[in-house]
Amino acid sequence: MKKFLCFLLIGLVFSCKTKKSVNEAVASKELAAIKVIQGHYENQKDFKTISIRANAKYKDDKQSQSVNADIRIKKDEIIWINVKLLGFPVAKALITPDKVSYYEKINGTYFEGDFRFLSNWLGTDLDFFKVQNLFLGNAVDDLTKQNYVVKIEDGLYKLSEKIKGKTEKEFSFEAANFLLKKEQINQVSENRSLEIVYPSHLKQENVFMPDEINIKATQENQVSIDLFYKNITFNEDLNFSFSIPNGYSPINVE
């Protein structure tokens, strides 16, 4: 349950209330990396709050599990997640730029701390804004801060860092709206990798959204999460209340 909740914090995303499929295009002509990056950032989301209902399927080498989740996002400030199993609340999480907090009811335990435990699980440095980007279908990193080379691969524009360091990152985009289709983060020396795939996208209120997200994280073992999006509403007045129940025990998730 502990590992499952860790991945839910970075994996749960949302769907569109009124679904309208987005037409995508195959990359067929060479473009400069800056053109692909600019095209991607033209899709930035403009909202104050989002309310989401989502499904998630989790699998590792020992278990598989399905849950529902209510997710609320206050842009650049709060990500709030309420996880339900068979209709019953089992865990709640609150992510802010300063810390990550969650508690789970089955064992009566809680965690409060920084982003290091999520970063350790995924093999890349994370902060609130990178997690928010992942939820929104944006590249997890700020692509304007690195130099990339671009090539066409499998009908997508794939950006790779010109100077490869300990952590290697690649981002692939379709050609019609430069929507993110896949990002890969690898730490070869640590034998860790993360692959995030967005199979399809939707458009609601002139905003592009991922319709599904597939996450595979590999370290000693492989963990996969498949996410499916049911409902989303924008710019409502939302409650982000969160408090750890009395009597719960702190845990170390590193």
PDB file of C-alpha atoms in Angstrom:
ATOM      1  CA  MET A   1       0.000   0.000   0.000  1.00  0.00           C
ATOM      2  CA  LYS A   2       2.856   2.407   0.823  1.00  0.00           C
ATOM      3  CA  LYS A   3       4.463   2.071  -2.624  1.00  0.00           C
ATOM      4  CA  PHE A   4       1.052   2.270  -4.310  1.00  0.00           C
ATOM      5  CA  LEU A   5       0.267   5.578  -2.587  1.00  0.00           C
ATOM      6  CA  CYS A   6       3.678   6.977  -3.528  1.00  0.00           C
ATOM      7  CA  PHE A   7       2.994   6.392  -7.208  1.00  0.00           C
ATOM      8  CA  LEU A   8      -0.552   7.714  -6.967  1.00  0.00           C
ATOM      9  CA  LEU A   9       0.906  11.044  -5.882  1.00  0.00           C
ATOM     10  CA  ILE A  10       2.677  11.448  -9.205  1.00  0.00           C
ATOM     11  CA  GLY A  11       0.431   9.360 -11.407  1.00  0.00           C
ATOM     12  CA  LEU A  12      -3.166  10.418 -11.013  1.00  0.00           C
ATOM     13  CA  VAL A  13      -4.412  12.630 -13.825  1.00  0.00           C
ATOM     14  CA  PHE A  14      -7.778  13.736 -15.060  1.00  0.00           C
ATOM     15  CA  SER A  15     -10.328  13.471 -17.849  1.00  0.00           C
ATOM     16  CA  CYS A  16     -12.693  15.674 -19.738  1.00  0.00           C
ATOM     17  CA  LYS A  17     -16.355  16.050 -18.873  1.00  0.00           C
ATOM     18  CA  THR A  18     -17.390  16.544 -22.474  1.00  0.00           C
ATOM     19  CA  LYS A  19     -15.066  14.421 -24.542  1.00  0.00           C
ATOM     20  CA  LYS A  20     -13.903  15.688 -27.905  1.00  0.00           C
ATOM     21  CA  SER A  21     -11.146  13.709 -29.561  1.00  0.00           C
ATOM     22  CA  VAL A  22      -8.113  15.572 -30.811  1.00  0.00           C
ATOM     23  CA  ASN A  23      -6.806  14.871 -34.290  1.00  0.00           C
ATOM     24  CA  GLU A  24      -3.095  14.146 -34.261  1.00  0.00           C
ATOM     25  CA  ALA A  25      -0.588  14.225 -37.122  1.00  0.00           C
ATOM     26  CA  VAL A  26       2.474  12.233 -38.072  1.00  0.00           C
ATOM     27  CA  ALA A  27       5.762  14.108 -38.167  1.00  0.00           C
ATOM     28  CA  SER A  28       6.942  14.142 -41.782  1.00  0.00           C
ATOM     29  CA  LYS A  29       9.290  17.107 -42.155  1.00  0.00           C
ATOM     30  CA  GLU A  30      12.293  18.245 -40.205  1.00  0.00           C
ATOM     31  CA  LEU A  31      11.861  21.097 -37.722  1.00  0.00           C
ATOM     32  CA  ALA A  32      14.266  22.913 -35.429  1.00  0.00           C
ATOM     33  CA  ALA A  33      14.012  21.884 -31.789  1.00  0.00           C
ATOM     34  CA  ILE A  34      12.946  25.412 -30.819  1.00  0.00           C
ATOM     35  CA  LYS A  35       9.928  25.168 -33.145  1.00  0.00           C
ATOM     36  CA  VAL A  36       8.769  21.952 -31.470  1.00  0.00           C
ATOM     37  CA  ILE A  37       9.262  23.461 -28.013  1.00  0.00           C
ATOM     38  CA  GLN A  38       7.418  26.654 -28.889  1.00  0.00           C
ATOM     39  CA  GLY A  39       4.553  24.632 -30.369  1.00  0.00           C
ATOM     40  CA  HIS A  40       4.294  22.567 -27.203  1.00  0.00           C
ATOM     41  CA  TYR A  41       4.171  25.601 -24.920  1.00  0.00           C
ATOM     42  CA  GLU A  42       1.435  27.215 -26.977  1.00  0.00           C
ATOM     43  CA  ASN A  43      -0.799  24.575 -25.353  1.00  0.00           C
ATOM     44  CA  GLN A  44      -0.272  25.872 -21.805  1.00  0.00           C
ATOM     45  CA  LYS A  45      -3.383  25.460 -19.650  1.00  0.00           C
ATOM     46  CA  ASP A  46      -5.127  28.571 -18.306  1.00  0.00           C
ATOM     47  CA  PHE A  47      -7.240  27.748 -15.257  1.00  0.00           C
ATOM     48  CA  LYS A  48      -7.652  28.553 -11.566  1.00  0.00           C
ATOM     49  CA  THR A  49      -8.906  25.205 -10.297  1.00  0.00           C
ATOM     50  CA  ILE A  50      -9.686  21.751 -11.680  1.00  0.00           C
ATOM     51  CA  SER A  51     -11.872  19.068 -10.157  1.00  0.00           C
ATOM     52  CA  ILE A  52     -11.316  15.528 -11.455  1.00  0.00           C
ATOM     53  CA  ARG A  53     -12.584  11.993 -11.100  1.00  0.00           C
ATOM     54  CA  ALA A  54     -10.208   9.278 -12.295  1.00  0.00           C
ATOM     55  CA  ASN A  55      -9.544   5.536 -12.279  1.00  0.00           C
ATOM     56  CA  ALA A  56      -6.123   3.976 -11.754  1.00  0.00           C
ATOM     57  CA  LYS A  57      -4.789   0.453 -12.207  1.00  0.00           C
ATOM     58  CA  TYR A  58      -1.580  -0.408 -10.385  1.00  0.00           C
ATOM     59  CA  LYS A  59       0.631  -3.450 -10.909  1.00  0.00           C
ATOM     60  CA  ASP A  60       3.989  -4.631  -9.622  1.00  0.00           C
ATOM     61  CA  ASP A  61       5.623  -8.024  -9.309  1.00  0.00           C
ATOM     62  CA  LYS A  62       3.573  -8.875  -6.213  1.00  0.00           C
ATOM     63  CA  GLN A  63       0.142  -7.286  -6.608  1.00  0.00           C
ATOM     64  CA  SER A  64      -2.363  -5.496  -8.802  1.00  0.00           C
ATOM     65  CA  GLN A  65      -5.049  -3.110  -7.646  1.00  0.00           C
ATOM     66  CA  SER A  66      -7.694  -0.735  -8.998  1.00  0.00           C
ATOM     67  CA  VAL A  67      -8.891   2.438  -7.278  1.00  0.00           C
ATOM     68  CA  ASN A  68     -10.963   5.545  -7.924  1.00  0.00           C
ATOM     69  CA  ALA A  69      -9.774   9.012  -6.996  1.00  0.00           C
ATOM     70  CA  ASP A  70     -11.097  12.528  -6.610  1.00  0.00           C
ATOM     71  CA  ILE A  71      -8.405  15.036  -7.549  1.00  0.00           C
ATOM     72  CA  ARG A  72      -8.504  18.786  -7.056  1.00  0.00           C
ATOM     73  CA  ILE A  73      -5.857  21.184  -8.312  1.00  0.00           C
ATOM     74  CA  LYS A  74      -5.414  24.847  -7.458  1.00  0.00           C
ATOM     75  CA  LYS A  75      -2.978  25.948 -10.097  1.00  0.00           C
ATOM     76  CA  ASP A  76       0.601  26.366  -8.854  1.00  0.00           C
ATOM     77  CA  GLU A  77      -0.510  25.985  -5.222  1.00  0.00           C
ATOM     78  CA  ILE A  78      -2.247  22.725  -4.251  1.00  0.00           C
ATOM     79  CA  ILE A  79      -2.815  19.192  -5.520  1.00  0.00           C
ATOM     80  CA  TRP A  80      -5.372  17.318  -3.355  1.00  0.00           C
ATOM     81  CA  ILE A  81      -6.160  13.619  -3.861  1.00  0.00           C
ATOM     82  CA  ASN A  82      -8.792  11.441  -2.185  1.00  0.00           C
ATOM     83  CA  VAL A  83      -8.327   7.736  -3.005  1.00  0.00           C
ATOM     84  CA  LYS A  84     -11.220   5.259  -2.800  1.00  0.00           C
ATOM     85  CA  LEU A  85     -11.215   1.472  -2.935  1.00  0.00           C
ATOM     86  CA  LEU A  86     -14.575  -0.211  -3.637  1.00  0.00           C
ATOM     87  CA  GLY A  87     -16.224   3.127  -2.940  1.00  0.00           C
ATOM     88  CA  PHE A  88     -14.648   3.582   0.498  1.00  0.00           C
ATOM     89  CA  PRO A  89     -12.024   6.281   1.220  1.00  0.00           C
ATOM     90  CA  VAL A  90      -8.667   4.659   1.973  1.00  0.00           C
ATOM     91  CA  ALA A  91      -6.142   7.493   1.640  1.00  0.00           C
ATOM     92  CA  LYS A  92      -5.796  11.218   1.170  1.00  0.00           C
ATOM     93  CA  ALA A  93      -2.861  13.298  -0.069  1.00  0.00           C
ATOM     94  CA  LEU A  94      -1.981  16.990  -0.172  1.00  0.00           C
ATOM     95  CA  ILE A  95       0.896  18.283  -2.318  1.00  0.00           C
ATOM     96  CA  THR A  96       2.101  21.895  -2.138  1.00  0.00           C
ATOM     97  CA  PRO A  97       5.295  23.567  -3.350  1.00  0.00           C
ATOM     98  CA  ASP A  98       6.703  23.106   0.164  1.00  0.00           C
ATOM     99  CA  LYS A  99       5.878  19.503   1.050  1.00  0.00           C
ATOM    100  CA  VAL A 100       4.068  16.244   0.412  1.00  0.00           C
ATOM    101  CA  SER A 101       1.603  14.881   2.981  1.00  0.00           C
ATOM    102  CA  TYR A 102      -0.627  11.833   2.974  1.00  0.00           C
ATOM    103  CA  TYR A 103      -2.289   9.360   5.275  1.00  0.00           C
ATOM    104  CA  GLU A 104      -3.790   5.932   4.726  1.00  0.00           C
ATOM    105  CA  LYS A 105      -6.534   4.385   6.784  1.00  0.00           C
ATOM    106  CA  ILE A 106      -5.812   0.665   6.482  1.00  0.00           C
ATOM    107  CA  ASN A 107      -2.725   0.785   8.701  1.00  0.00           C
ATOM    108  CA  GLY A 108      -3.425   4.143  10.341  1.00  0.00           C
ATOM    109  CA  THR A 109      -0.169   5.717   9.139  1.00  0.00           C
ATOM    110  CA  TYR A 110       0.896   9.055   7.654  1.00  0.00           C
ATOM    111  CA  PHE A 111       3.815  10.815   5.975  1.00  0.00           C
ATOM    112  CA  GLU A 112       4.873  14.466   5.891  1.00  0.00           C
ATOM    113  CA  GLY A 113       8.048  15.526   4.112  1.00  0.00           C
ATOM    114  CA  ASP A 114       9.655  16.873   0.974  1.00  0.00           C
ATOM    115  CA  PHE A 115       9.820  15.515  -2.579  1.00  0.00           C
ATOM    116  CA  ARG A 116      12.886  13.355  -2.060  1.00  0.00           C
ATOM    117  CA  PHE A 117      10.949  10.120  -1.664  1.00  0.00           C
ATOM    118  CA  LEU A 118       9.108  10.645  -4.959  1.00  0.00           C
ATOM    119  CA  SER A 119      12.373  11.589  -6.640  1.00  0.00           C
ATOM    120  CA  ASN A 120      14.043   8.447  -5.299  1.00  0.00           C
ATOM    121  CA  TRP A 121      11.233   6.235  -6.569  1.00  0.00           C
ATOM    122  CA  LEU A 122      11.303   7.759 -10.041  1.00  0.00           C
ATOM    123  CA  GLY A 123      15.007   8.390 -10.518  1.00  0.00           C
ATOM    124  CA  THR A 124      14.652  12.085 -11.324  1.00  0.00           C
ATOM    125  CA  ASP A 125      14.430  15.254  -9.273  1.00  0.00           C
ATOM    126  CA  LEU A 126      10.826  16.292  -8.712  1.00  0.00           C
ATOM    127  CA  ASP A 127       9.118  19.347  -7.305  1.00  0.00           C
ATOM    128  CA  PHE A 128       5.532  20.559  -7.184  1.00  0.00           C
ATOM    129  CA  PHE A 129       5.623  22.119 -10.639  1.00  0.00           C
ATOM    130  CA  LYS A 130       7.090  19.044 -12.300  1.00  0.00           C
ATOM    131  CA  VAL A 131       4.355  16.911 -10.748  1.00  0.00           C
ATOM    132  CA  GLN A 132       1.733  19.416 -11.899  1.00  0.00           C
ATOM    133  CA  ASN A 133       3.188  19.330 -15.419  1.00  0.00           C
ATOM    134  CA  LEU A 134       2.920  15.554 -15.444  1.00  0.00           C
ATOM    135  CA  PHE A 135      -0.751  15.797 -14.467  1.00  0.00           C
ATOM    136  CA  LEU A 136      -1.452  18.324 -17.228  1.00  0.00           C
ATOM    137  CA  GLY A 137       0.330  16.428 -19.982  1.00  0.00           C
ATOM    138  CA  ASN A 138       3.168  18.956 -20.213  1.00  0.00           C
ATOM    139  CA  ALA A 139       6.835  18.045 -20.413  1.00  0.00           C
ATOM    140  CA  VAL A 140       7.978  17.467 -16.855  1.00  0.00           C
ATOM    141  CA  ASP A 141      11.029  19.728 -17.359  1.00  0.00           C
ATOM    142  CA  ASP A 142      11.245  23.304 -18.609  1.00  0.00           C
ATOM    143  CA  LEU A 143      12.415  22.609 -22.163  1.00  0.00           C
ATOM    144  CA  THR A 144      13.620  26.178 -22.661  1.00  0.00           C
ATOM    145  CA  LYS A 145      16.465  25.675 -20.183  1.00  0.00           C
ATOM    146  CA  GLN A 146      18.340  22.938 -22.068  1.00  0.00           C
ATOM    147  CA  ASN A 147      19.680  22.441 -25.595  1.00  0.00           C
ATOM    148  CA  TYR A 148      18.101  19.637 -27.613  1.00  0.00           C
ATOM    149  CA  VAL A 149      18.503  17.889 -30.909  1.00  0.00           C
ATOM    150  CA  VAL A 150      15.383  16.758 -32.740  1.00  0.00           C
ATOM    151  CA  LYS A 151      14.744  13.824 -35.043  1.00  0.00           C
ATOM    152  CA  ILE A 152      11.694  12.063 -36.420  1.00  0.00           C
ATOM    153  CA  GLU A 153      11.140   8.660 -34.858  1.00  0.00           C
ATOM    154  CA  ASP A 154       7.977   6.519 -35.109  1.00  0.00           C
ATOM    155  CA  GLY A 155       6.156   9.485 -36.641  1.00  0.00           C
ATOM    156  CA  LEU A 156       6.953  11.736 -33.676  1.00  0.00           C
ATOM    157  CA  TYR A 157       9.337  14.608 -33.078  1.00  0.00           C
ATOM    158  CA  LYS A 158      11.771  13.330 -30.458  1.00  0.00           C
ATOM    159  CA  LEU A 159      13.883  15.774 -28.483  1.00  0.00           C
ATOM    160  CA  SER A 160      17.090  14.520 -26.863  1.00  0.00           C
ATOM    161  CA  GLU A 161      19.491  16.539 -24.745  1.00  0.00           C
ATOM    162  CA  LYS A 162      22.616  17.615 -26.636  1.00  0.00           C
ATOM    163  CA  ILE A 163      24.800  17.097 -23.577  1.00  0.00           C
ATOM    164  CA  LYS A 164      23.944  13.883 -21.775  1.00  0.00           C
ATOM    165  CA  GLY A 165      24.526  13.720 -18.047  1.00  0.00           C
ATOM    166  CA  LYS A 166      23.857  11.169 -15.352  1.00  0.00           C
ATOM    167  CA  THR A 167      20.145  11.454 -16.099  1.00  0.00           C
ATOM    168  CA  GLU A 168      19.133  11.181 -19.774  1.00  0.00           C
ATOM    169  CA  LYS A 169      15.795  12.586 -20.902  1.00  0.00           C
ATOM    170  CA  GLU A 170      13.841  12.323 -24.156  1.00  0.00           C
ATOM    171  CA  PHE A 171      10.503  13.918 -25.106  1.00  0.00           C
ATOM    172  CA  SER A 172       8.331  12.903 -28.088  1.00  0.00           C
ATOM    173  CA  PHE A 173       5.572  15.031 -29.655  1.00  0.00           C
ATOM    174  CA  GLU A 174       2.940  14.582 -32.341  1.00  0.00           C
ATOM    175  CA  ALA A 175       2.961  17.028 -35.260  1.00  0.00           C
ATOM    176  CA  ALA A 176      -0.482  18.683 -35.319  1.00  0.00           C
ATOM    177  CA  ASN A 177      -0.449  20.501 -31.960  1.00  0.00           C
ATOM    178  CA  PHE A 178       2.897  19.318 -30.547  1.00  0.00           C
ATOM    179  CA  LEU A 179       1.128  17.416 -27.779  1.00  0.00           C
ATOM    180  CA  LEU A 180       3.413  15.333 -25.594  1.00  0.00           C
ATOM    181  CA  LYS A 181       3.131  11.632 -26.435  1.00  0.00           C
ATOM    182  CA  LYS A 182       6.004  10.145 -24.461  1.00  0.00           C
ATOM    183  CA  GLU A 183       8.799  11.138 -22.117  1.00  0.00           C
ATOM    184  CA  GLN A 184      11.612   8.886 -20.965  1.00  0.00           C
ATOM    185  CA  ILE A 185      13.952   9.491 -18.051  1.00  0.00           C
ATOM    186  CA  ASN A 186      16.862   7.099 -17.610  1.00  0.00           C
ATOM    187  CA  GLN A 187      19.639   6.738 -15.057  1.00  0.00           C
ATOM    188  CA  VAL A 188      21.745   3.984 -16.588  1.00  0.00           C
ATOM    189  CA  SER A 189      24.337   3.933 -13.798  1.00  0.00           C
ATOM    190  CA  GLU A 190      21.561   3.534 -11.212  1.00  0.00           C
ATOM    191  CA  ASN A 191      19.639   1.006 -13.341  1.00  0.00           C
ATOM    192  CA  ARG A 192      16.537   3.185 -13.044  1.00  0.00           C
ATOM    193  CA  SER A 193      14.153   4.336 -15.747  1.00  0.00           C
ATOM    194  CA  LEU A 194      10.800   6.046 -16.053  1.00  0.00           C
ATOM    195  CA  GLU A 195       8.557   6.052 -19.125  1.00  0.00           C
ATOM    196  CA  ILE A 196       5.394   8.146 -19.316  1.00  0.00           C
ATOM    197  CA  VAL A 197       3.109   7.648 -22.322  1.00  0.00           C
ATOM    198  CA  TYR A 198       0.045   9.684 -23.321  1.00  0.00           C
ATOM    199  CA  PRO A 199      -1.823   7.481 -25.826  1.00  0.00           C
ATOM    200  CA  SER A 200      -4.532  10.030 -26.696  1.00  0.00           C
ATOM    201  CA  HIS A 201      -5.722  13.562 -25.977  1.00  0.00           C
ATOM    202  CA  LEU A 202      -9.027  15.419 -25.708  1.00  0.00           C
ATOM    203  CA  LYS A 203     -10.029  19.060 -25.922  1.00  0.00           C
ATOM    204  CA  GLN A 204     -12.429  20.801 -23.575  1.00  0.00           C
ATOM    205  CA  GLU A 205     -13.061  24.546 -23.235  1.00  0.00           C
ATOM    206  CA  ASN A 206     -10.242  25.079 -25.735  1.00  0.00           C
ATOM    207  CA  VAL A 207      -7.789  23.213 -23.480  1.00  0.00           C
ATOM    208  CA  PHE A 208      -5.911  20.067 -24.507  1.00  0.00           C
ATOM    209  CA  MET A 209      -5.913  17.261 -21.952  1.00  0.00           C
ATOM    210  CA  PRO A 210      -4.424  13.777 -21.871  1.00  0.00           C
ATOM    211  CA  ASP A 211      -7.164  11.156 -22.068  1.00  0.00           C
ATOM    212  CA  GLU A 212      -5.053   8.334 -20.652  1.00  0.00           C
ATOM    213  CA  ILE A 213      -1.615   7.996 -19.136  1.00  0.00           C
ATOM    214  CA  ASN A 214       0.627   4.944 -18.810  1.00  0.00           C
ATOM    215  CA  ILE A 215       3.530   5.016 -16.370  1.00  0.00           C
ATOM    216  CA  LYS A 216       6.300   2.427 -16.117  1.00  0.00           C
ATOM    217  CA  ALA A 217       8.982   2.847 -13.483  1.00  0.00           C
ATOM    218  CA  THR A 218      11.819   0.339 -13.342  1.00  0.00           C
ATOM    219  CA  GLN A 219      14.385  -0.050 -10.589  1.00  0.00           C
ATOM    220  CA  GLU A 220      14.928  -3.441  -8.969  1.00  0.00           C
ATOM    221  CA  ASN A 221      11.415  -4.308 -10.116  1.00  0.00           C
ATOM    222  CA  GLN A 222       8.920  -2.764 -12.523  1.00  0.00           C
ATOM    223  CA  VAL A 223       5.845  -0.857 -11.429  1.00  0.00           C
ATOM    224  CA  SER A 224       3.138   0.169 -13.900  1.00  0.00           C
ATOM    225  CA  ILE A 225       0.149   2.452 -13.525  1.00  0.00           C
ATOM    226  CA  ASP A 226      -2.557   2.846 -16.161  1.00  0.00           C
ATOM    227  CA  LEU A 227      -4.812   5.855 -15.636  1.00  0.00           C
ATOM    228  CA  PHE A 228      -8.212   6.520 -17.192  1.00  0.00           C
ATOM    229  CA  TYR A 229     -10.060   9.788 -16.917  1.00  0.00           C
ATOM    230  CA  LYS A 230     -13.769  10.066 -16.210  1.00  0.00           C
ATOM    231  CA  ASN A 231     -14.766  13.663 -15.489  1.00  0.00           C
ATOM    232  CA  ILE A 232     -13.325  17.152 -15.164  1.00  0.00           C
ATOM    233  CA  THR A 233     -14.684  20.610 -14.342  1.00  0.00           C
ATOM    234  CA  PHE A 234     -12.844  23.917 -14.389  1.00  0.00           C
ATOM    235  CA  ASN A 235     -12.730  26.965 -12.130  1.00  0.00           C
ATOM    236  CA  GLU A 236     -15.147  25.917  -9.395  1.00  0.00           C
ATOM    237  CA  ASP A 237     -14.814  26.960  -5.756  1.00  0.00           C
ATOM    238  CA  LEU A 238     -13.217  23.874  -4.230  1.00  0.00           C
ATOM    239  CA  ASN A 239     -12.496  22.686  -0.711  1.00  0.00           C
ATOM    240  CA  PHE A 240      -8.898  21.549  -0.120  1.00  0.00           C
ATOM    241  CA  SER A 241      -9.264  20.618   3.545  1.00  0.00           C
ATOM    242  CA  PHE A 242      -6.694  18.149   4.844  1.00  0.00           C
ATOM    243  CA  SER A 243      -5.764  17.026   8.358  1.00  0.00           C
ATOM    244  CA  ILE A 244      -4.061  13.890   9.611  1.00  0.00           C
ATOM    245  CA  PRO A 245      -6.346  11.985  12.015  1.00  0.00           C
ATOM    246  CA  ASN A 246      -5.351  11.728  15.648  1.00  0.00           C
ATOM    247  CA  GLY A 247      -3.572   8.557  16.633  1.00  0.00           C
ATOM    248  CA  TYR A 248      -1.987   7.839  13.260  1.00  0.00           C
ATOM    249  CA  SER A 249       1.667   6.761  13.242  1.00  0.00           C
ATOM    250  CA  PRO A 250       4.399   8.443  11.139  1.00  0.00           C
ATOM    251  CA  ILE A 251       6.204   6.292   8.584  1.00  0.00           C
ATOM    252  CA  ASN A 252       9.467   6.516   6.692  1.00  0.00           C
ATOM    253  CA  VAL A 253       8.902   5.999   2.937  1.00  0.00           C
ATOM    254  CA  GLU A 254      12.501   6.427   1.722  1.00  0.00           C
TER     255      GLU A 254
END
